[in-house]
Amino acid sequence: MAQQEEVFKKIISHSKEYGFVFPSSEIYDGLSAVYDYGQNGVELKNNLKKYWWDSMVLLHENVVGIDSAIFMHPTIWKASGHVDAFNDPLIDNKDSKKRYRADVLIEDYLAKLDDKIDKEVQKAAKRFGDTFDEKMYRETNPRVLENQQKRDEIHTRFAKALNDNNLEELRQVIIDCEIACPISGTRNWTEVRQFNLMFSTEMGATSEGAMKVYLRPESAQGIFVNFLNVQKTGRMKVPFGIAQIGKAFRNEIVARQFIFRMREFEQMEMQFFVVPGEELEWFEHWKKLRMEWHQALGFGAEKYRFHDHDKLAHYANAATDIEFDMPFGFKEVEGIHSRTDFDLSQHEKFSGKKLQYFDPELNKSYTPYVVETSIGVDRMFLSILAGSYCEETLESGETRVVMKFPAELAPVKLAILPLVRKDGLPEKARQIMDDLKFSFSCQYDEKDSIGKRYRRHDAIGTPFCATIDHQTLEDNTVTVRYRDSMEQERVAIDSLQRIISEKTDMKNLLKKLSV
Ligand code: GAP
């Protein structure tokens, strides 16, 4: 774990050093849990959003996109339940004065117990070698059994306390588990209180006439309130989906882990409207599709897992998360929820406008049920950084840091490098650049030795470098160097556009997906 923490720190500083992510307002000492994307970060993020958008809107004839406003009528948040119930249970340590999410303290404690059990099993696996029977060991070893029982008991109490919204019991679990504040080391805890996460501001010219409005805490409500607009103008037939990418804001109290938990972040959400009664089938369908989407990136199936919710929101009849193996453990990057007809019915009730669909095949009107897929762009971005970050020792003894991004997502696809800054090589390289820049993102770089330039492009994850040398002037060929294998190949300039386009085209990822 300590090693993983070290890697995480390196990823954060690498992100800054190479123009992926900067702390917001840095010259004013930063703004907690707010980040800016740099020149390479924004390209990677745009490619990631395109991958999601195309997988939804291009590949599914019955999914269309919208872009709704961040400000919405405040009653929307009353209807959706956010004004009354979008809360986190918070607890303060009286000695350090630090504030924590009570549920996160308990989740971390459970994760430590899981870790302890896994370590015990791994140790035994090493000791017994090929003859090791993991299942039997887990079922019979007294230490493993004891920890497992403890974990299960705590977990059951925790899930029930969350479900019952029982804040006293949440506190009691913290006390019984002897969870201490990481800063003060004491167990001197306050009561647990609920804290609303929405940011608000005022809209209007005068303070008397101003209306309190919220910065949306999720983009989904913009889809619900446009459900009929899209259905009617697009002549959409249920089942159909509406996709949206946009900013969301939450006043996260325990903001930590870099861009994992931010106060301003971006979501990619898709609401899929279905015939009531068919929602659980569609839920399974989207679960499968969404996992495929993640796995198509090639980081390895073992990096992802589903985590079914212990606490189902009162309006949901199924919910799961897709988790990624981050350097700080498996964490949610995407939520898939079967939200019944809760949101549409609430908006009908609060707006007084009918939000029903007339189904020509069933010859009746109904409020559709909704299956939602909701993924955080920034968390997904972090999973890509973590999955791609690689330190390698070369044969020469040198080390290199290489970001092994899927080529389709890489910020720069091709680096164009004249071997030396003379003899007409820069001019030739410029000609190639001017020709190729219409097809994909290229970067011209002539400064420093060729080795240093390769390292620089490894560090930003450029999958291909083309080196222009004296032979290029004679036979119009260049050396293409592959980022991951570092192999080199001589190719004709005429074929560069085709080769690099083929290897970096978003189509490659999209074709791996079923629809
Ligand atoms: N409309 C449903 C919804 O918003 P959610 O589980 O609260 O569900 C969906 O959020 C996704 O948004 C999460 O899986 C996560 O990737 C991302 N997300 C939520 N809060 C975030 C935060 N504070 N910082 C970064 N990403 C966040």
Coordinates of C-alpha atoms and ligand atoms in Angstrom, one line a residue:
M1 CA 0.0 0.0 0.0
A2 CA 2.8 2.4 0.9
Q3 CA 4.4 1.7 -2.5
Q4 CA 1.1 2.5 -4.1
E5 CA 0.8 5.7 -2.2
E6 CA 4.3 6.6 -3.5
V7 CA 3.1 5.9 -7.1
F8 CA 0.0 8.1 -6.6
K9 CA 2.2 11.0 -5.4
K10 CA 4.4 10.5 -8.5
I11 CA 1.3 10.5 -10.8
I12 CA 0.2 13.8 -9.2
S13 CA 3.5 15.5 -9.7
H14 CA 3.9 14.1 -13.2
S15 CA 0.5 15.5 -14.1
K16 CA 1.6 18.9 -13.1
E17 CA 5.1 18.7 -14.6
Y18 CA 3.8 17.7 -18.0
G19 CA 0.8 19.9 -18.3
F20 CA -2.1 17.5 -17.5
V21 CA -3.5 18.9 -14.3
F22 CA -2.7 22.0 -12.3
P23 CA -4.1 23.1 -8.9
S24 CA -6.7 25.8 -9.5
S25 CA -5.6 29.4 -8.6
E26 CA -2.1 28.2 -7.8
I27 CA -0.5 31.6 -7.5
Y28 CA -3.0 32.4 -4.8
D29 CA -2.1 29.1 -3.0
G30 CA -4.8 27.1 -4.7
L31 CA -8.5 26.4 -4.1
S32 CA -9.2 23.2 -2.3
A33 CA -10.6 20.4 -4.4
V34 CA -10.7 22.5 -7.6
Y35 CA -8.3 21.8 -10.5
D36 CA -7.4 23.1 -13.9
Y37 CA -6.5 20.9 -16.9
G38 CA -3.4 21.9 -18.8
Q39 CA -2.5 21.7 -22.5
N40 CA -2.1 17.9 -22.5
G41 CA -4.8 17.3 -19.9
V42 CA -7.5 19.0 -22.0
E43 CA -6.6 17.0 -25.1
L44 CA -6.8 13.7 -23.2
K45 CA -10.0 14.8 -21.5
N46 CA -11.6 15.8 -24.9
N47 CA -10.6 12.5 -26.4
L48 CA -12.1 10.7 -23.4
K49 CA -15.3 12.6 -23.8
K50 CA -15.5 11.9 -27.5
Y51 CA -15.0 8.2 -26.8
W52 CA -18.0 8.2 -24.4
W53 CA -20.1 10.5 -26.6
D54 CA -19.5 8.5 -29.8
S55 CA -20.1 5.2 -27.9
M56 CA -23.5 6.5 -26.9
V57 CA -24.7 8.8 -29.6
L58 CA -23.0 7.4 -32.7
L59 CA -23.4 3.7 -31.9
H60 CA -27.0 3.8 -30.7
E61 CA -29.6 5.0 -33.1
N62 CA -32.0 5.5 -30.1
V63 CA -29.6 7.6 -28.0
V64 CA -29.4 11.4 -28.7
G65 CA -27.5 14.1 -26.9
I66 CA -28.4 17.5 -25.3
D67 CA -26.5 20.3 -23.6
S68 CA -28.7 21.8 -20.8
A69 CA -27.9 24.9 -18.7
I70 CA -26.1 24.6 -15.4
F71 CA -28.7 27.0 -13.8
M72 CA -32.1 25.6 -13.5
H73 CA -35.4 26.6 -11.8
P74 CA -34.8 26.0 -8.1
T75 CA -38.0 24.0 -7.7
I76 CA -36.3 21.3 -9.8
W77 CA -34.0 20.6 -6.8
K78 CA -36.9 20.4 -4.5
A79 CA -38.6 17.9 -6.8
S80 CA -35.5 15.8 -7.3
G81 CA -35.1 15.6 -3.5
H82 CA -31.7 17.4 -3.5
V83 CA -32.8 20.3 -1.3
D84 CA -34.0 18.0 1.4
A85 CA -31.9 14.9 1.1
F86 CA -28.6 15.5 -0.8
N87 CA -26.6 15.3 2.4
D88 CA -23.4 13.7 3.7
P89 CA -23.2 12.5 7.3
L90 CA -20.4 14.4 8.9
I91 CA -18.5 14.0 12.1
D92 CA -15.8 16.2 13.7
N93 CA -12.9 15.3 15.8
K94 CA -12.9 17.6 18.8
D95 CA -9.1 17.7 19.2
S96 CA -7.9 18.2 15.7
K97 CA -11.1 20.1 14.7
K98 CA -11.0 18.1 11.4
R99 CA -14.2 17.1 9.8
Y100 CA -14.8 13.7 8.2
R101 CA -17.6 11.8 6.4
A102 CA -18.8 9.2 8.9
D103 CA -19.5 6.7 6.2
V104 CA -16.0 7.1 4.7
L105 CA -14.4 6.5 8.1
I106 CA -16.2 3.2 8.4
E107 CA -15.6 2.2 4.7
D108 CA -11.9 2.8 5.2
Y109 CA -12.0 0.7 8.3
L110 CA -13.7 -2.1 6.4
A111 CA -11.2 -1.8 3.6
K112 CA -8.3 -2.3 6.2
L113 CA -9.9 -5.4 7.5
D114 CA -10.3 -6.7 3.9
D115 CA -6.6 -5.9 3.4
K116 CA -5.6 -7.8 6.5
I117 CA -7.5 -10.9 5.4
D118 CA -6.0 -10.8 1.9
K119 CA -2.5 -10.4 3.2
E120 CA -3.0 -13.5 5.5
V121 CA -4.2 -15.5 2.5
Q122 CA -1.4 -14.3 0.3
K123 CA 1.2 -15.2 2.9
A124 CA -0.3 -18.7 3.2
A125 CA -0.4 -19.0 -0.6
K126 CA 3.4 -18.4 -0.7
R127 CA 4.0 -20.8 2.1
F128 CA 2.0 -23.7 0.6
G129 CA 2.8 -23.1 -3.1
D130 CA 1.0 -25.2 -5.7
T131 CA -0.9 -27.3 -3.1
F132 CA -2.7 -24.2 -1.7
D133 CA -6.5 -24.3 -1.6
E134 CA -7.6 -20.7 -1.1
K135 CA -11.3 -21.5 -0.5
M136 CA -10.5 -24.1 2.2
Y137 CA -8.0 -21.8 3.8
R138 CA -10.5 -18.9 4.0
E139 CA -13.2 -21.3 5.4
T140 CA -11.0 -22.8 8.1
N141 CA -8.1 -20.6 9.2
P142 CA -9.1 -19.1 12.6
R143 CA -7.5 -15.7 12.1
V144 CA -9.1 -15.2 8.7
L145 CA -12.4 -16.4 10.1
E146 CA -12.3 -14.1 13.1
N147 CA -11.5 -11.1 10.9
Q148 CA -14.1 -12.0 8.3
Q149 CA -16.8 -12.4 11.0
K150 CA -15.8 -9.0 12.5
R151 CA -15.9 -7.4 9.1
D152 CA -19.3 -8.9 8.2
E153 CA -20.9 -7.8 11.5
I154 CA -19.6 -4.2 11.1
H155 CA -20.7 -4.2 7.5
T156 CA -24.2 -5.3 8.4
R157 CA -24.6 -2.7 11.1
F158 CA -23.2 0.0 8.8
A159 CA -25.5 -0.8 5.9
K160 CA -28.5 -0.9 8.2
A161 CA -27.6 2.5 9.8
L162 CA -27.2 4.1 6.4
N163 CA -30.5 2.6 5.2
D164 CA -32.4 3.7 8.3
N165 CA -30.6 7.1 8.2
N166 CA -29.6 6.3 11.8
L167 CA -26.9 8.9 12.6
E168 CA -26.5 7.8 16.2
E169 CA -25.8 4.2 15.2
L170 CA -23.3 5.4 12.6
R171 CA -21.4 7.2 15.4
Q172 CA -21.7 4.1 17.6
V173 CA -20.1 2.0 14.9
I174 CA -17.2 4.5 14.8
I175 CA -16.8 4.3 18.5
D176 CA -17.1 0.5 18.6
C177 CA -14.5 0.0 15.9
E178 CA -12.2 2.4 17.9
I179 CA -11.6 4.5 14.8
A180 CA -9.2 7.3 15.6
C181 CA -8.7 10.7 13.9
P182 CA -5.7 10.3 11.6
I183 CA -4.5 13.8 12.6
S184 CA -4.9 13.9 16.4
G185 CA -5.0 10.1 17.0
T186 CA -7.9 10.5 19.4
R187 CA -11.4 9.1 19.5
N188 CA -13.0 12.3 20.7
W189 CA -15.9 12.6 18.2
T190 CA -18.8 14.9 18.0
E191 CA -22.3 13.8 17.0
V192 CA -22.9 12.9 13.3
R193 CA -24.8 15.6 11.4
Q194 CA -26.3 15.9 7.9
F195 CA -24.8 18.5 5.6
N196 CA -26.3 19.6 2.3
L197 CA -23.8 19.5 -0.6
M198 CA -25.4 22.0 -3.0
F199 CA -23.8 25.3 -3.8
S200 CA -26.2 28.2 -4.1
T201 CA -26.1 31.7 -5.5
E202 CA -28.5 34.5 -6.3
M203 CA -30.0 35.3 -9.7
G204 CA -31.4 38.8 -10.3
A205 CA -30.4 42.4 -10.2
T206 CA -31.4 43.5 -6.7
S207 CA -31.0 41.6 -3.5
E208 CA -34.8 41.9 -2.7
G209 CA -35.7 40.6 -6.2
A210 CA -33.1 38.0 -6.3
M211 CA -34.0 34.3 -6.5
K212 CA -31.9 31.6 -4.8
V213 CA -30.6 29.3 -7.5
Y214 CA -28.3 26.3 -7.2
L215 CA -25.3 25.2 -9.2
R216 CA -26.5 21.8 -10.4
P217 CA -25.1 18.9 -8.4
E218 CA -25.7 16.4 -11.3
S219 CA -26.4 16.9 -15.0
A220 CA -29.2 14.3 -15.0
Q221 CA -32.0 16.7 -14.0
G222 CA -31.4 18.7 -17.2
I223 CA -32.2 15.5 -19.1
F224 CA -35.4 14.7 -17.1
V225 CA -36.9 18.1 -17.6
N226 CA -36.2 18.0 -21.3
F227 CA -37.6 14.5 -21.7
L228 CA -40.7 15.5 -23.6
N229 CA -38.9 18.2 -25.7
V230 CA -36.5 15.6 -27.0
Q231 CA -39.1 12.9 -27.4
K232 CA -41.4 15.0 -29.4
T233 CA -39.0 17.0 -31.5
G234 CA -36.8 13.9 -32.2
R235 CA -39.9 11.6 -32.7
M236 CA -38.2 9.2 -30.3
K237 CA -39.9 5.9 -29.3
V238 CA -39.4 4.3 -26.0
P239 CA -36.9 2.7 -25.3
F240 CA -34.6 5.6 -26.0
G241 CA -31.8 7.5 -24.3
I242 CA -30.6 11.1 -23.8
A243 CA -27.0 11.7 -23.2
Q244 CA -25.2 14.7 -21.8
I245 CA -21.7 15.8 -20.8
G246 CA -21.5 18.8 -18.4
K247 CA -20.2 20.3 -15.2
A248 CA -21.6 19.5 -11.8
F249 CA -20.8 21.1 -8.4
R250 CA -20.8 19.7 -4.9
N251 CA -19.6 21.2 -1.7
E252 CA -17.6 18.1 -0.8
I253 CA -16.5 18.4 2.8
V254 CA -13.9 15.7 2.6
A255 CA -12.3 16.6 -0.6
R256 CA -9.1 14.5 -1.2
Q257 CA -7.3 12.2 -3.5
F258 CA -6.5 14.7 -6.2
I259 CA -9.1 14.8 -8.9
F260 CA -11.1 11.9 -7.4
R261 CA -13.4 14.0 -5.3
M262 CA -13.7 17.6 -6.5
R263 CA -16.1 20.5 -5.8
E264 CA -16.4 21.3 -9.5
F265 CA -16.3 18.3 -11.8
E266 CA -17.8 17.0 -15.0
Q267 CA -20.2 14.1 -15.6
M268 CA -21.2 12.1 -18.6
E269 CA -24.7 10.9 -18.0
M270 CA -27.2 8.9 -20.0
Q271 CA -30.9 8.4 -19.0
F272 CA -32.5 5.5 -20.8
F273 CA -36.3 5.7 -20.9
V274 CA -38.0 2.3 -20.9
V275 CA -41.4 0.6 -20.6
P276 CA -42.2 0.1 -16.9
G277 CA -41.5 -3.5 -15.9
E278 CA -38.6 -3.8 -18.4
E279 CA -36.2 -1.7 -16.4
L280 CA -34.3 -4.5 -14.7
E281 CA -33.5 -6.2 -18.1
W282 CA -32.3 -2.9 -19.4
F283 CA -30.3 -2.4 -16.2
E284 CA -28.4 -5.6 -16.9
H285 CA -28.0 -4.7 -20.5
W286 CA -26.3 -1.3 -19.7
K287 CA -24.2 -2.9 -17.0
K288 CA -22.7 -5.2 -19.6
L289 CA -22.2 -2.4 -22.1
R290 CA -20.6 0.0 -19.7
M291 CA -18.2 -2.6 -18.4
E292 CA -17.2 -3.4 -22.0
W293 CA -16.6 0.3 -22.6
H294 CA -14.1 0.5 -19.8
Q295 CA -12.4 -2.8 -20.6
A296 CA -12.0 -1.8 -24.3
L297 CA -9.3 0.6 -23.1
G298 CA -7.0 -2.3 -22.5
F299 CA -5.8 -1.8 -18.9
G300 CA -6.8 -5.4 -18.0
A301 CA -10.2 -6.8 -16.9
E302 CA -8.8 -7.3 -13.4
K303 CA -8.6 -3.5 -12.9
Y304 CA -12.4 -3.2 -12.8
R305 CA -15.2 -4.7 -10.7
F306 CA -18.9 -4.1 -10.0
H307 CA -19.9 -3.1 -6.5
D308 CA -23.6 -3.4 -5.8
H309 CA -25.0 -0.8 -3.4
D310 CA -25.7 -1.6 0.2
K311 CA -28.0 1.3 0.4
L312 CA -30.5 1.7 -2.4
A313 CA -31.9 5.2 -2.7
H314 CA -35.7 5.1 -2.0
Y315 CA -36.5 5.6 -5.7
A316 CA -34.0 3.0 -7.1
N317 CA -34.8 -0.7 -7.5
A318 CA -31.2 -1.6 -8.6
A319 CA -27.9 0.1 -8.4
T320 CA -24.3 -0.8 -9.0
D321 CA -20.9 1.0 -9.3
I322 CA -18.1 0.2 -11.7
E323 CA -14.9 0.5 -9.7
F324 CA -11.4 0.9 -10.9
D325 CA -8.3 -0.3 -9.1
M326 CA -6.8 3.2 -8.2
P327 CA -3.5 3.5 -6.4
F328 CA -5.6 4.0 -3.2
G329 CA -7.8 0.9 -3.8
F330 CA -10.8 0.0 -5.8
K331 CA -13.0 3.1 -6.2
E332 CA -16.2 4.1 -8.0
V333 CA -15.8 5.7 -11.4
E334 CA -19.3 5.1 -12.7
G335 CA -22.8 4.5 -11.2
I336 CA -25.5 2.6 -13.0
H337 CA -29.0 3.0 -11.4
S338 CA -32.5 1.8 -12.2
R339 CA -34.3 5.0 -11.0
T340 CA -37.9 3.8 -11.7
D341 CA -40.3 6.6 -12.6
F342 CA -39.3 8.7 -9.6
D343 CA -37.8 11.7 -11.3
L344 CA -40.3 12.1 -14.1
S345 CA -43.2 11.7 -11.6
Q346 CA -41.7 14.2 -9.2
H347 CA -41.3 16.8 -12.0
E348 CA -44.9 16.1 -13.1
K349 CA -46.0 16.7 -9.5
F350 CA -44.0 19.9 -8.9
S351 CA -44.4 21.5 -12.3
G352 CA -48.0 20.5 -12.8
K353 CA -47.1 19.5 -16.4
K354 CA -47.7 16.0 -17.8
L355 CA -44.5 14.2 -18.6
Q356 CA -46.1 11.0 -20.0
Y357 CA -45.4 9.1 -23.2
F358 CA -48.0 7.8 -25.5
D359 CA -46.9 4.3 -26.6
P360 CA -48.3 3.6 -30.1
E361 CA -47.5 -0.1 -29.8
L362 CA -49.2 -0.6 -26.4
N363 CA -51.8 2.1 -27.3
K364 CA -51.6 3.7 -23.8
S365 CA -49.8 6.5 -22.0
Y366 CA -47.4 6.0 -19.1
T367 CA -44.5 7.5 -17.3
P368 CA -41.4 5.7 -18.5
Y369 CA -39.0 4.1 -16.1
V370 CA -35.3 5.2 -16.3
V371 CA -32.0 3.4 -16.3
E372 CA -29.1 5.8 -15.8
T373 CA -25.4 5.5 -16.5
S374 CA -23.4 8.2 -14.8
I375 CA -19.7 8.5 -15.1
G376 CA -17.3 11.2 -13.7
V377 CA -15.0 12.6 -16.4
D378 CA -12.3 13.5 -13.9
R379 CA -12.4 10.2 -12.1
M380 CA -12.2 8.4 -15.4
F381 CA -9.3 10.7 -16.3
L382 CA -7.6 9.7 -13.1
S383 CA -8.1 6.0 -13.8
I384 CA -6.5 6.5 -17.2
L385 CA -3.5 8.3 -15.7
A386 CA -3.2 5.5 -13.1
G387 CA -3.6 2.7 -15.7
S388 CA -1.1 4.3 -18.0
Y389 CA 1.7 5.5 -15.7
C390 CA 4.7 3.3 -16.1
E391 CA 8.4 3.5 -14.9
E392 CA 10.8 1.4 -16.9
T393 CA 14.5 0.7 -16.6
L394 CA 16.1 0.5 -20.0
E395 CA 19.0 -1.8 -21.1
S396 CA 21.3 1.2 -20.8
G397 CA 20.4 1.4 -17.1
E398 CA 18.5 4.7 -17.7
T399 CA 15.0 5.0 -16.5
R400 CA 12.0 6.4 -18.4
V401 CA 8.5 7.4 -17.3
V402 CA 6.1 6.5 -20.0
M403 CA 2.3 7.2 -20.1
K404 CA 1.0 4.2 -22.0
F405 CA -2.3 5.8 -22.9
P406 CA -4.5 4.0 -25.4
A407 CA -3.3 5.6 -28.7
E408 CA -6.8 6.8 -29.5
L409 CA -6.9 8.9 -26.3
A410 CA -3.3 10.2 -26.4
P411 CA -3.1 14.1 -26.4
V412 CA -0.5 14.1 -29.2
K413 CA -0.6 11.3 -31.7
L414 CA 2.7 12.0 -33.6
A415 CA 5.8 13.9 -32.7
I416 CA 7.7 15.2 -35.7
L417 CA 11.4 15.4 -34.9
P418 CA 14.2 16.7 -37.2
L419 CA 17.4 14.8 -36.1
V420 CA 19.4 18.0 -36.2
R421 CA 18.6 21.7 -36.5
K422 CA 20.4 22.1 -39.9
D423 CA 21.0 20.7 -43.4
G424 CA 17.4 21.4 -44.4
L425 CA 16.0 18.8 -41.9
P426 CA 13.8 21.3 -40.0
E427 CA 12.3 22.5 -43.3
K428 CA 11.5 19.0 -44.4
A429 CA 10.0 18.2 -41.0
R430 CA 7.8 21.4 -41.2
Q431 CA 6.5 20.3 -44.6
I432 CA 5.5 16.9 -43.1
M433 CA 3.9 18.6 -40.1
D434 CA 1.9 21.0 -42.3
D435 CA 0.6 18.1 -44.3
L436 CA -0.4 15.9 -41.4
K437 CA -1.8 18.4 -38.9
F438 CA -5.1 18.3 -40.7
S439 CA -5.5 14.6 -39.9
F440 CA -4.5 14.3 -36.2
S441 CA -2.7 16.1 -33.4
C442 CA 1.0 16.4 -34.2
Q443 CA 3.8 18.2 -32.4
Y444 CA 6.9 19.6 -33.9
D445 CA 10.0 19.5 -31.6
E446 CA 13.6 20.3 -32.5
K447 CA 15.1 21.2 -29.2
D448 CA 17.6 19.0 -27.3
S449 CA 19.1 15.6 -28.3
I450 CA 16.8 13.1 -30.0
G451 CA 17.0 10.9 -26.8
K452 CA 15.7 13.7 -24.7
R453 CA 12.9 14.4 -27.1
Y454 CA 11.8 10.7 -27.1
R455 CA 11.7 10.9 -23.3
R456 CA 9.6 14.0 -23.3
H457 CA 7.1 12.4 -25.6
D458 CA 7.1 9.2 -23.6
A459 CA 6.2 11.3 -20.6
I460 CA 3.1 12.8 -22.3
G461 CA 2.2 9.5 -23.8
T462 CA 2.8 10.3 -27.5
P463 CA 2.4 6.9 -29.2
F464 CA 4.5 7.6 -32.3
C465 CA 7.6 9.7 -33.1
A466 CA 8.7 10.3 -36.7
T467 CA 12.4 11.3 -37.0
I468 CA 13.6 13.1 -40.1
D469 CA 17.2 12.5 -40.9
H470 CA 19.6 12.9 -43.9
Q471 CA 18.3 9.8 -45.5
T472 CA 14.9 11.4 -45.6
L473 CA 16.1 14.1 -48.0
E474 CA 17.3 11.3 -50.3
D475 CA 14.5 8.8 -50.3
N476 CA 11.5 10.5 -48.6
T477 CA 11.4 8.0 -45.7
V478 CA 11.4 8.6 -42.0
T479 CA 12.0 6.5 -38.9
V480 CA 8.8 5.8 -36.9
R481 CA 9.5 5.0 -33.3
Y482 CA 6.9 3.2 -31.2
R483 CA 6.4 4.4 -27.7
D484 CA 5.7 1.2 -25.9
S485 CA 8.2 -1.2 -27.6
M486 CA 10.6 1.6 -28.5
E487 CA 11.0 -0.3 -31.8
Q488 CA 11.9 1.7 -34.9
E489 CA 10.7 1.2 -38.5
R490 CA 11.6 3.0 -41.7
V491 CA 8.5 4.1 -43.6
A492 CA 7.7 6.3 -46.6
I493 CA 6.4 9.8 -45.8
D494 CA 3.5 9.1 -48.1
S495 CA 2.3 6.3 -45.9
L496 CA 2.6 8.2 -42.6
Q497 CA -0.9 9.7 -42.7
R498 CA -2.5 6.3 -43.3
I499 CA -0.4 4.4 -40.7
I500 CA -0.9 6.9 -37.8
S501 CA -4.6 7.5 -38.6
E502 CA -5.2 3.7 -38.6
K503 CA -3.5 3.2 -35.3
T504 CA -5.1 6.2 -33.5
D505 CA -8.6 6.3 -34.9
M506 CA -11.3 6.3 -32.3
K507 CA -13.0 3.7 -34.4
N508 CA -10.6 1.1 -33.1
L509 CA -12.0 1.5 -29.6
L510 CA -15.6 1.8 -30.8
K511 CA -15.4 -1.3 -32.9
K512 CA -14.6 -3.4 -29.8
L513 CA -18.0 -2.5 -28.3
S514 CA -21.3 -4.3 -28.8
V515 CA -24.4 -2.2 -29.2
Ligands
GAP1 N1 -27.0 11.4 -11.6 C1 -26.4 10.4 -10.8 C2 -25.3 10.8 -10.0 O1 -24.9 12.0 -10.1 P1 -23.4 10.0 -8.4 O2 -23.0 8.6 -8.1 O3 -23.6 11.0 -7.4 O4 -24.7 9.8 -9.3 C3 -22.0 9.9 -10.6 O5 -22.3 10.6 -9.4 C4 -20.5 9.9 -10.9 O6 -20.0 11.3 -10.9 C5 -19.6 9.2 -9.9 O7 -19.6 7.8 -10.2 C6 -18.3 9.9 -10.0 O8 -17.6 9.3 -11.1 C7 -18.7 11.3 -10.4 N2 -18.6 12.1 -9.2 C8 -19.5 12.3 -8.2 N3 -19.1 13.2 -7.3 C9 -17.9 13.6 -7.7 C10 -16.9 14.5 -7.1 N4 -17.1 15.2 -6.0 N5 -15.7 14.7 -7.8 C11 -15.5 14.0 -9.0 N6 -16.4 13.1 -9.5 C12 -17.5 12.9 -8.9

